[in-house]
Short mmCIF file of C-alpha atoms in Angstrom, two decimals:
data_model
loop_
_atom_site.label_atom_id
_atom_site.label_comp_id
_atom_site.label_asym_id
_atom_site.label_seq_id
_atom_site.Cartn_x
_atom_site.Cartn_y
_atom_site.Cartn_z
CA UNK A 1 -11.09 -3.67 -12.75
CA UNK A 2 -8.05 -2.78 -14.86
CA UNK A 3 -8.53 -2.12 -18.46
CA UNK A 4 -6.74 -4.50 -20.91
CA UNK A 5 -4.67 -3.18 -23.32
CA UNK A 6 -3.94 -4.73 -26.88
CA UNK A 7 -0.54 -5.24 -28.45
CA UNK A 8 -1.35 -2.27 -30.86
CA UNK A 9 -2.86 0.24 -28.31
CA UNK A 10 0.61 -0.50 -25.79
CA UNK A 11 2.56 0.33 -28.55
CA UNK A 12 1.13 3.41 -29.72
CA UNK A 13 0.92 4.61 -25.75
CA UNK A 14 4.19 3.32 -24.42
CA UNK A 15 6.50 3.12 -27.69
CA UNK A 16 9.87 4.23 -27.06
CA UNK A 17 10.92 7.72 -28.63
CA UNK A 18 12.28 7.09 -32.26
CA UNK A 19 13.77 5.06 -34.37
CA UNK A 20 16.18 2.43 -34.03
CA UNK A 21 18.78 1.87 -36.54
CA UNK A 22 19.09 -0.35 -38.94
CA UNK A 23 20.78 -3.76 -37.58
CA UNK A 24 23.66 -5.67 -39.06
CA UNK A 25 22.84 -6.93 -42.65
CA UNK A 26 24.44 -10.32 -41.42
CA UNK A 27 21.82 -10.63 -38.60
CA UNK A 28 18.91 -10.91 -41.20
CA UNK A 29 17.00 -8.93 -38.87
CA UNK A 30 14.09 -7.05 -39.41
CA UNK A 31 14.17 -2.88 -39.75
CA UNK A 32 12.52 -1.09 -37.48
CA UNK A 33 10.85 2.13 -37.02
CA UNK A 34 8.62 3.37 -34.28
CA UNK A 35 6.67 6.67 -35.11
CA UNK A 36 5.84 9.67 -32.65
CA UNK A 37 3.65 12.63 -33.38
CA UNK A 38 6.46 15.00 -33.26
CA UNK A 39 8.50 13.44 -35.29
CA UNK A 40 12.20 13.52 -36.57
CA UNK A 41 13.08 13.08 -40.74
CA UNK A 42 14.64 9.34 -40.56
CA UNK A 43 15.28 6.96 -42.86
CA UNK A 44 16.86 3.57 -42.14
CA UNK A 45 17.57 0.43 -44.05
CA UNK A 46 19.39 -2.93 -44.16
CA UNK A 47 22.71 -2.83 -45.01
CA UNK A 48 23.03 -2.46 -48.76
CA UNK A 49 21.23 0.64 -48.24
CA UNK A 50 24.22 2.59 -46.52
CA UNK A 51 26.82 0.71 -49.80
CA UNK A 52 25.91 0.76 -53.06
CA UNK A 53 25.82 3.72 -55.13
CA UNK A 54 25.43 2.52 -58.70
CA UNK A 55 28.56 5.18 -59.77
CA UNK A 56 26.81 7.93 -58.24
CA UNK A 57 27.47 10.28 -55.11
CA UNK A 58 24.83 9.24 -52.67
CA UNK A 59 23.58 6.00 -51.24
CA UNK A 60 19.84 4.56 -51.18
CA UNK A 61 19.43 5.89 -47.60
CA UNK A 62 21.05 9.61 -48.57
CA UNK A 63 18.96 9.88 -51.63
CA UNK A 64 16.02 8.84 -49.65
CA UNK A 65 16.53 11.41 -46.83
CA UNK A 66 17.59 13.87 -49.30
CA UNK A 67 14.18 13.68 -51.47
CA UNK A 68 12.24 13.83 -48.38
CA UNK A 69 13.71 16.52 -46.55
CA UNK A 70 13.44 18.53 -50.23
CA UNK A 71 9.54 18.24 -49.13
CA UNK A 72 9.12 14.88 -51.76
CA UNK A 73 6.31 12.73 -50.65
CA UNK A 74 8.02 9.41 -47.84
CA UNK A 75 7.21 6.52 -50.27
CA UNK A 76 8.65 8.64 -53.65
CA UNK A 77 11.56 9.29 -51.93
CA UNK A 78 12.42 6.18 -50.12
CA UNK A 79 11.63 3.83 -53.85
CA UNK A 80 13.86 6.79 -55.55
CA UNK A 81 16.73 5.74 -52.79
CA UNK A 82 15.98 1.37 -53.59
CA UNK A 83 16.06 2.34 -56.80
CA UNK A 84 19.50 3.10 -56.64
CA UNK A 85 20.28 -0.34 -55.56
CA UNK A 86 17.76 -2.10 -57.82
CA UNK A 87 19.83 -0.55 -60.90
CA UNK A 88 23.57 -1.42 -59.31
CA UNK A 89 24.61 -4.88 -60.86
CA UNK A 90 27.51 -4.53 -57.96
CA UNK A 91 24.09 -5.59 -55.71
CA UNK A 92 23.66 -9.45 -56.87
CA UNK A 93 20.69 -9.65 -54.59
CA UNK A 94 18.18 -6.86 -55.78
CA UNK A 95 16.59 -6.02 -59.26
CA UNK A 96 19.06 -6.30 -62.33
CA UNK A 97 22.31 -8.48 -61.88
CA UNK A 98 20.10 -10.26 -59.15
CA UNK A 99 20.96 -13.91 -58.66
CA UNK A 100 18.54 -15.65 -60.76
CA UNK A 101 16.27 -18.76 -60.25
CA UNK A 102 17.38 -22.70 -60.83
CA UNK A 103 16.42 -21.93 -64.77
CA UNK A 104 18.99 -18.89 -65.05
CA UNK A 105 15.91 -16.09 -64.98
CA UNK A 106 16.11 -13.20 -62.24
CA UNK A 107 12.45 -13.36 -60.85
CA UNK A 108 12.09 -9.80 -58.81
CA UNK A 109 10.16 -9.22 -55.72
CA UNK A 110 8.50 -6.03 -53.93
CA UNK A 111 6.13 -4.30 -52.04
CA UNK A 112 5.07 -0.92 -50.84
CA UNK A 113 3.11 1.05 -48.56
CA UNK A 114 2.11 4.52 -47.58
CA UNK A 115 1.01 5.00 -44.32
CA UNK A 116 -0.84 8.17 -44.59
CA UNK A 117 -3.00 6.49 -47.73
CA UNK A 118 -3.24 3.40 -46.14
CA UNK A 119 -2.27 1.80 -49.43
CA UNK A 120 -0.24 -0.52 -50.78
CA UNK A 121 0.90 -2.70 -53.84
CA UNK A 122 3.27 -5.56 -54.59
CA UNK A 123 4.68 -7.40 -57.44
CA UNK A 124 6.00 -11.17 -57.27
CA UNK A 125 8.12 -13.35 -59.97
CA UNK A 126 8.37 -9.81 -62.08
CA UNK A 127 10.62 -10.78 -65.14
CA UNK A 128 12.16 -8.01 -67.51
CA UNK A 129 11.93 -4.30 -64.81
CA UNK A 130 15.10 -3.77 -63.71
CA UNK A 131 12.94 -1.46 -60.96
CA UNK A 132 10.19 -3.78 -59.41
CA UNK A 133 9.71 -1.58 -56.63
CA UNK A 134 8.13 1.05 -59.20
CA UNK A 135 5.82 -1.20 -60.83
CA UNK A 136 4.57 -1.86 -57.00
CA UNK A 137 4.09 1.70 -56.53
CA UNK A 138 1.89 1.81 -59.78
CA UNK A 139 0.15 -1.41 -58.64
CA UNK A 140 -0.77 0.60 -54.97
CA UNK A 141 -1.43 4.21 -57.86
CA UNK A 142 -3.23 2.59 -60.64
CA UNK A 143 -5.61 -0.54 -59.11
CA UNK A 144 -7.56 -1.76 -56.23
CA UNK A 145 -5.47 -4.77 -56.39
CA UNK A 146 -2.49 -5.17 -53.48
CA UNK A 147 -0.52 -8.01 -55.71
CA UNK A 148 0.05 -9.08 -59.39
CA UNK A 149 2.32 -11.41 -60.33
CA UNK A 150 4.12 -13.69 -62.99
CA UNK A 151 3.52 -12.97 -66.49
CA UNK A 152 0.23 -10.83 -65.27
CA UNK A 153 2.56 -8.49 -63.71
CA UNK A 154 4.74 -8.29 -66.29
CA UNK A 155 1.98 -7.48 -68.99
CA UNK A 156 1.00 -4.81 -66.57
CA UNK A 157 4.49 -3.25 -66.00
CA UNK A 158 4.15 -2.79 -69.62
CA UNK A 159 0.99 -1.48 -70.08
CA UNK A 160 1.82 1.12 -67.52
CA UNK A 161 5.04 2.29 -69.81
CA UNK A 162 7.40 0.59 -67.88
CA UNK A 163 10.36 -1.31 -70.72
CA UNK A 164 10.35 -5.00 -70.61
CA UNK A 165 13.91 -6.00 -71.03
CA UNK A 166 14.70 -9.64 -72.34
CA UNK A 167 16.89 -10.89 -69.30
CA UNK A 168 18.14 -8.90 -66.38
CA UNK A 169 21.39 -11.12 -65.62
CA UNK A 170 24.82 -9.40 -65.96
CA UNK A 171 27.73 -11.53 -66.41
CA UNK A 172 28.48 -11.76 -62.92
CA UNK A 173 25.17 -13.60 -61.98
CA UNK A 174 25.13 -15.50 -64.92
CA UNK A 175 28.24 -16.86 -64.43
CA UNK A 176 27.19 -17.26 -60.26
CA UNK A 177 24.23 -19.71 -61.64
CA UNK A 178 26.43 -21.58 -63.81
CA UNK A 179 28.46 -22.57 -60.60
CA UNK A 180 25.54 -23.10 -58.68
CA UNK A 181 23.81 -25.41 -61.28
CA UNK A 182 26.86 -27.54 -61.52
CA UNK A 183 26.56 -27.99 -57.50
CA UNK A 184 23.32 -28.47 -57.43
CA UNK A 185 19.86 -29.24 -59.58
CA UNK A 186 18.05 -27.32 -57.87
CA UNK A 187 18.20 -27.96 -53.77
CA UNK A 188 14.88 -27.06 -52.82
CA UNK A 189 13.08 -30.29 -53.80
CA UNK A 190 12.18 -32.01 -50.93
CA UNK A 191 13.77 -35.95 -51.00
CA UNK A 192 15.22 -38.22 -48.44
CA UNK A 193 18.47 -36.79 -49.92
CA UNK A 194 18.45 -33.90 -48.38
CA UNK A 195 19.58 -31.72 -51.38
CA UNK A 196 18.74 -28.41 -48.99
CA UNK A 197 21.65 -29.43 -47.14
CA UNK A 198 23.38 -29.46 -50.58
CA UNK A 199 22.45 -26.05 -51.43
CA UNK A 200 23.70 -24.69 -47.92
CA UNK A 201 27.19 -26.29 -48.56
CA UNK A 202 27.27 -25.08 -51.94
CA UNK A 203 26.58 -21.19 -50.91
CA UNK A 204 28.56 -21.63 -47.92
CA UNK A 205 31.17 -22.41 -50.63
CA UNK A 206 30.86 -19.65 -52.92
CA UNK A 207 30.71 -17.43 -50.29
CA UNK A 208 34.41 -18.43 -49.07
CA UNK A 209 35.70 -18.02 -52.43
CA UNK A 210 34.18 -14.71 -52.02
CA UNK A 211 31.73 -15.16 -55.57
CA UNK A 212 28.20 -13.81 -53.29
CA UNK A 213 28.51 -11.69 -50.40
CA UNK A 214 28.01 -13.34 -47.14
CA UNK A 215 25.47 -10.33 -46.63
CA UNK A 216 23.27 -10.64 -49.45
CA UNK A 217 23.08 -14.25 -50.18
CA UNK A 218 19.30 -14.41 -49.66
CA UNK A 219 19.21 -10.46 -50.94
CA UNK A 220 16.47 -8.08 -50.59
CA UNK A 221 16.68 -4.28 -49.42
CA UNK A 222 13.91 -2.67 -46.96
CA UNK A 223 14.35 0.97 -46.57
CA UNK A 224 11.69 3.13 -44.05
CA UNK A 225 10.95 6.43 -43.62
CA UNK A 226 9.41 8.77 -41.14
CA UNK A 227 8.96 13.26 -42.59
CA UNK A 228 8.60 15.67 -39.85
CA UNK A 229 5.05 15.64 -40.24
CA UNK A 230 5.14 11.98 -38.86
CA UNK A 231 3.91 10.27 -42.16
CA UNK A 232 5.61 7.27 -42.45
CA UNK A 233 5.82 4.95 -45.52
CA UNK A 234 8.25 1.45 -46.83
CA UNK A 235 9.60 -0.18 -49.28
CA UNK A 236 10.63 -3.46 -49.88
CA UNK A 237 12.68 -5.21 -52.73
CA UNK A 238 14.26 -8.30 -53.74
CA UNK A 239 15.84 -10.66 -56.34
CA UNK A 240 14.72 -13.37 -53.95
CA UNK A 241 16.67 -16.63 -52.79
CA UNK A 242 19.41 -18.07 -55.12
CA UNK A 243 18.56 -21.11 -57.33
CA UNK A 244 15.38 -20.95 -56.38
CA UNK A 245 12.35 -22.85 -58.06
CA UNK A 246 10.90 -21.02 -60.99
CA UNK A 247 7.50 -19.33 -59.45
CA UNK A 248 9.63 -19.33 -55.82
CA UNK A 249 7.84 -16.25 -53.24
CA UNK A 250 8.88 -15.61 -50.14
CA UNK A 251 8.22 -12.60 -47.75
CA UNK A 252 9.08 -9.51 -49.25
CA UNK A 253 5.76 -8.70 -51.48
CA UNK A 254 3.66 -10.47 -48.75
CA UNK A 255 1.83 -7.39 -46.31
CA UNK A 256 2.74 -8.02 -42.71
CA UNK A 257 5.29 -10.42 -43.51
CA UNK A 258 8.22 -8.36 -45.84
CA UNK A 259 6.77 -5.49 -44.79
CA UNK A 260 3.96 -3.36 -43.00
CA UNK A 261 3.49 0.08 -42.47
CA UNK A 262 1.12 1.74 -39.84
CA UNK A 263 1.07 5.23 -40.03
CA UNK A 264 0.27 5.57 -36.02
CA UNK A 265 3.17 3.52 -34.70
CA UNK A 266 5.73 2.96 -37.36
CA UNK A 267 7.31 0.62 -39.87
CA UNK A 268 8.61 -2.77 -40.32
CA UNK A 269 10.64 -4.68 -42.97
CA UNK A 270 11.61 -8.42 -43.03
CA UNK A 271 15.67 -9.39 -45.24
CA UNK A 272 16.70 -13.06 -44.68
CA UNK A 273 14.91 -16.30 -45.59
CA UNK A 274 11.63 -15.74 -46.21
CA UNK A 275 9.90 -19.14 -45.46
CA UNK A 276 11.32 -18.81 -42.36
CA UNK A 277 9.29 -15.29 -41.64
CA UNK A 278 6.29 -16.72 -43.01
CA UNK A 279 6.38 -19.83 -41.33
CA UNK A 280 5.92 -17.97 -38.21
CA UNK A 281 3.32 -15.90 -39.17
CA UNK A 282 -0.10 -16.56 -36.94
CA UNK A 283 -2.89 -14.76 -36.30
CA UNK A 284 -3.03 -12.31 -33.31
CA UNK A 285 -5.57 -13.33 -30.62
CA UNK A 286 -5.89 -9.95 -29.25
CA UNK A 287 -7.96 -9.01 -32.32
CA UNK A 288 -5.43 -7.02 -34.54
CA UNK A 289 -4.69 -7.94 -38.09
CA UNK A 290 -2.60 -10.88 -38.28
CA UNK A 291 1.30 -10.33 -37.19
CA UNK A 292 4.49 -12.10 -37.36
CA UNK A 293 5.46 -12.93 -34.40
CA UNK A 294 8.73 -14.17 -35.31
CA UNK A 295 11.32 -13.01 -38.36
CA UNK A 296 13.39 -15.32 -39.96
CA UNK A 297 17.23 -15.84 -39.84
CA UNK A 298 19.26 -17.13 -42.07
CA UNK A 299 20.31 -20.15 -40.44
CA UNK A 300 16.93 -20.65 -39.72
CA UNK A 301 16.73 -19.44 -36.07
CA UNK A 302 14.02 -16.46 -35.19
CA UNK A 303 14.26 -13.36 -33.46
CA UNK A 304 11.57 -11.63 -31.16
CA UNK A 305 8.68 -9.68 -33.25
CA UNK A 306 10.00 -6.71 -34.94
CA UNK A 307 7.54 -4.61 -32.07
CA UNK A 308 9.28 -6.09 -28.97
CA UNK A 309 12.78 -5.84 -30.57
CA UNK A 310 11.91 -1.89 -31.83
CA UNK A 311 10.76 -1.28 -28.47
CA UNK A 312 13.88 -2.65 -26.59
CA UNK A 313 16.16 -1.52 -29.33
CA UNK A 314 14.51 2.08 -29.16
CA UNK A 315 14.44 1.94 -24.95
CA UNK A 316 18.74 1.36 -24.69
#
């Protein structure tokens, strides 16, 4: 009688060799990373991670490499690369100058995870750090907890020595919200109206008149890494979806959904629409954790399950 083999167990015995790049930020599709034992230093990310440089030399993805390769620890080194992005207000979609919610406030999103600890921690609707992605790390350092959030999170942030700054808009994505509130109030209410429809025209708008980047509309950065050791670790942050309702999550702090790491196979990160990651997010019947078995797009199609796309990507 053959032996059955799980989703988990085919990937860690017939995963490809590597690491696939890092798709086309436009694509909204996930990063992936498959791990081997002898491993090669990677990092990958989504697109803003090769671009913005907040007036500095290197990018989030040559800081990250950089750090680790120096002998840094994955995780440090891949949150010192987002960082890098969270700080850039040139970046409308991630930490400060991030488009803010229907109410003018930039809400900030991440998670974290280090595969070799098997640990993690996230923040959600994070108000006044321009650097969520640290105040996840100290959530994952500091408590048993995986997730704080709202004004909890903040209070924590601060307690931890982190400054609370009174609004994180620049003038570029306060004056972005301004336009968006005059075209809509908000367009995620659900009515016979359809006001989502609304909202779609009115980005599709600003995005011709070149006001958001086509690219980063629904924001977020993921950024992975893999040492030559084979520890692998993520990262994942975000300024969320445009206009959205005050209180507004989607994927990115959410493990197995924005992000998972597992330190014998690889990594996995989630930009896009993130209701239309979780949506899709079901159980596993094989008897794994639960798994997404599709990732969002932003027009609200889905593409295969970050392992079968890693795989194929990883097998061309």
């Amino acid at each position: 009688m053959s032996r059955k083999v799980n989703r988990r167990q085919l990937l860690a015995l017939g995963g490809a060799a590597g690491i696939t790049s890092a798709l086309p930020a436009a694509s909204a599709a996930p990063t992936i990373l498959l791990r081997r034992s002898a491993a090669k230093p990677v990092v990958i990310a989504s697109g803003n991670g090769h671009q913005f440089k907040n007036g500095g030399e290197q990018t989030c993805v040559e800081r990250a490499f950089a750090r680790m390769t120096e002998g840094a620890d994955v995780l440090d080194a891949l949150i010192e690369g987002v960082n890098i992005v969270e700080l850039d207000p040139a970046d409308a979609s991630v930490g400060y100058g991030g488009l803010p919610n229907a109410d003018g406030v930039v809400q900030l999103d991440a998670s974290c995870m280090h595969g070799p600890k098997r640990r993690a921690g996230a923040v959600a609707c994070l108000e006044g750090v321009r650097t969520p992605s640290l105040v996840a790390k100290a959530v994952m350092e500091q408590t048993d907890h995986h997730l704080l959030v709202g004004d909890d999170a903040q209070t924590f942030a601060r307690n931890m020595g982190f400054s609370i700054e009174p609004d994180l808009n620049t003038e570029r994505s306060r004056g972005l919200w301004r336009g968006g509130k005059r075209g809509t109030d908000p367009p995620h209410y659900l009515d016979p109206a359809t006001p989502a429809e609304a909202g779609r025209r009115l980005a599709q708008q600003m995005v011709a008149e070149g006001k958001i980047d086509a690219d980063h509309y629904y924001g977020t950065i993921n950024c992975d890494g893999v040492n030559a050791k084979g520890e692998v670790c993520g990262v994942t942050t975000t300024s969320g979806l445009a206009w959205k309702i005050p209180g507004r999550v989607g994927d990115s702090p959410i493990l197995g959904a924005g992000l998972y790491v597992d330190g014998d196979i690889g990594a996995a990160g989630s930009t896009g629409r993130g209701e239309a990651n979780l949506f899709g997010l079901v159980p596993d019947c094989g008897g794994d954790a639960p798994r997404p078995v599709t990732q969002g797009r932003r027009d609200g199609g889905v593409l295969p399950h970050p392992a079968e796309h890693g795989r194929e990507a990883a097998s061309e």
